[in-house]
């Protein structure tokens, strides 16, 4: 198991789920009934994959000092 510092420096792994007619997996999350006491869900076929997001070397790369969103309101 990763300690706190290792998790902070680790790359992020994101799961992408897309609907697909020929998907190998089935998930039960399509609302069929909206009755809160007896809600039912239908099935749909999905594909999933994972994407690795590299952690930037520093947060300075992510923040631009030139951008001021409040300038539009002045």
Short mmCIF file of the C-alpha atoms (twelve columns), coordinates in Angstrom:
data_MODEL
# 
_entry.id   MODEL 
# 
loop_
_atom_site.group_PDB 
_atom_site.id 
_atom_site.type_symbol 
_atom_site.label_atom_id 
_atom_site.label_alt_id 
_atom_site.label_comp_id 
_atom_site.label_asym_id 
_atom_site.label_seq_id 
_atom_site.Cartn_x 
_atom_site.Cartn_y 
_atom_site.Cartn_z 
_atom_site.pdbx_PDB_model_num 
ATOM 1  C CA . UNK A 1  0.000   0.000  0.000   1 
ATOM 2  C CA . UNK A 2  1.248   3.486  -0.856  1 
ATOM 3  C CA . UNK A 3  1.966   5.928  1.925   1 
ATOM 4  C CA . UNK A 4  0.697   9.505  1.804   1 
ATOM 5  C CA . UNK A 5  3.784   10.948 0.065   1 
ATOM 6  C CA . UNK A 6  3.833   8.180  -2.572  1 
ATOM 7  C CA . UNK A 7  0.139   8.766  -3.358  1 
ATOM 8  C CA . UNK A 8  0.776   12.505 -3.670  1 
ATOM 9  C CA . UNK A 9  3.547   11.938 -6.232  1 
ATOM 10 C CA . UNK A 10 1.892   9.060  -8.115  1 
ATOM 11 C CA . UNK A 11 0.343   9.418  -11.558 1 
ATOM 12 C CA . UNK A 12 -3.442  9.262  -11.741 1 
ATOM 13 C CA . UNK A 13 -5.217  6.327  -13.375 1 
ATOM 14 C CA . UNK A 14 -8.692  7.169  -14.680 1 
ATOM 15 C CA . UNK A 15 -11.326 4.644  -15.707 1 
ATOM 16 C CA . UNK A 16 -13.242 5.570  -18.874 1 
ATOM 17 C CA . UNK A 17 -16.627 3.886  -19.381 1 
ATOM 18 C CA . UNK A 18 -18.374 4.226  -22.745 1 
ATOM 19 C CA . UNK A 19 -21.603 2.775  -24.028 1 
ATOM 20 C CA . UNK A 20 -21.056 0.276  -26.836 1 
ATOM 21 C CA . UNK A 21 -23.369 -2.038 -28.781 1 
ATOM 22 C CA . UNK A 22 -20.687 -4.728 -28.878 1 
ATOM 23 C CA . UNK A 23 -19.326 -4.059 -25.391 1 
ATOM 24 C CA . UNK A 24 -18.086 -7.047 -23.406 1 
ATOM 25 C CA . UNK A 25 -19.599 -5.880 -20.109 1 
ATOM 26 C CA . UNK A 26 -23.151 -5.126 -19.021 1 
ATOM 27 C CA . UNK A 27 -24.090 -2.577 -16.384 1 
ATOM 28 C CA . UNK A 28 -27.483 -2.031 -14.776 1 
ATOM 29 C CA . UNK A 29 -27.823 1.750  -14.532 1 
ATOM 30 C CA . UNK A 30 -30.394 2.926  -17.086 1 
ATOM 31 C CA . UNK A 31 -33.433 4.267  -15.173 1 
ATOM 32 C CA . UNK A 32 -36.651 2.555  -16.230 1 
ATOM 33 C CA . UNK A 33 -38.860 3.667  -13.338 1 
ATOM 34 C CA . UNK A 34 -38.517 6.962  -11.514 1 
ATOM 35 C CA . UNK A 35 -40.730 6.010  -8.558  1 
ATOM 36 C CA . UNK A 36 -38.537 6.677  -5.480  1 
ATOM 37 C CA . UNK A 37 -40.058 3.782  -3.543  1 
ATOM 38 C CA . UNK A 38 -39.659 1.230  -6.350  1 
ATOM 39 C CA . UNK A 39 -36.949 2.454  -8.699  1 
ATOM 40 C CA . UNK A 40 -35.940 0.019  -11.474 1 
ATOM 41 C CA . UNK A 41 -32.968 0.070  -13.798 1 
ATOM 42 C CA . UNK A 42 -32.382 -1.454 -17.224 1 
ATOM 43 C CA . UNK A 43 -29.198 -2.862 -18.724 1 
ATOM 44 C CA . UNK A 44 -26.717 -1.421 -21.212 1 
ATOM 45 C CA . UNK A 45 -23.523 -2.733 -22.797 1 
ATOM 46 C CA . UNK A 46 -20.303 -0.908 -22.039 1 
ATOM 47 C CA . UNK A 47 -16.601 -0.904 -22.793 1 
ATOM 48 C CA . UNK A 48 -14.096 0.366  -20.299 1 
ATOM 49 C CA . UNK A 49 -10.456 1.332  -20.488 1 
ATOM 50 C CA . UNK A 50 -7.916  3.105  -18.337 1 
ATOM 51 C CA . UNK A 51 -5.941  6.264  -19.053 1 
ATOM 52 C CA . UNK A 52 -2.789  7.251  -17.190 1 
ATOM 53 C CA . UNK A 53 -2.536  10.959 -16.379 1 
ATOM 54 C CA . UNK A 54 1.024   12.069 -15.689 1 
ATOM 55 C CA . UNK A 55 1.497   14.175 -12.607 1 
ATOM 56 C CA . UNK A 56 3.157   17.495 -13.497 1 
ATOM 57 C CA . UNK A 57 6.552   18.193 -11.969 1 
ATOM 58 C CA . UNK A 58 5.127   21.223 -10.212 1 
ATOM 59 C CA . UNK A 59 1.829   22.997 -9.857  1 
ATOM 60 C CA . UNK A 60 3.439   26.063 -11.435 1 
ATOM 61 C CA . UNK A 61 3.019   24.324 -14.799 1 
ATOM 62 C CA . UNK A 62 -0.731  24.139 -14.210 1 
ATOM 63 C CA . UNK A 63 -1.331  27.748 -13.152 1 
ATOM 64 C CA . UNK A 64 -0.962  30.704 -15.454 1 
ATOM 65 C CA . UNK A 65 -0.361  33.995 -13.661 1 
ATOM 66 C CA . UNK A 66 -1.446  35.879 -16.783 1 
ATOM 67 C CA . UNK A 67 -5.050  34.663 -16.675 1 
ATOM 68 C CA . UNK A 68 -7.412  36.748 -14.538 1 
ATOM 69 C CA . UNK A 69 -11.021 35.525 -14.824 1 
ATOM 70 C CA . UNK A 70 -12.272 38.460 -12.731 1 
ATOM 71 C CA . UNK A 71 -10.924 40.956 -15.290 1 
ATOM 72 C CA . UNK A 72 -14.010 40.317 -17.433 1 
ATOM 73 C CA . UNK A 73 -16.229 41.625 -14.624 1 
ATOM 74 C CA . UNK A 74 -14.409 44.934 -14.189 1 
# 
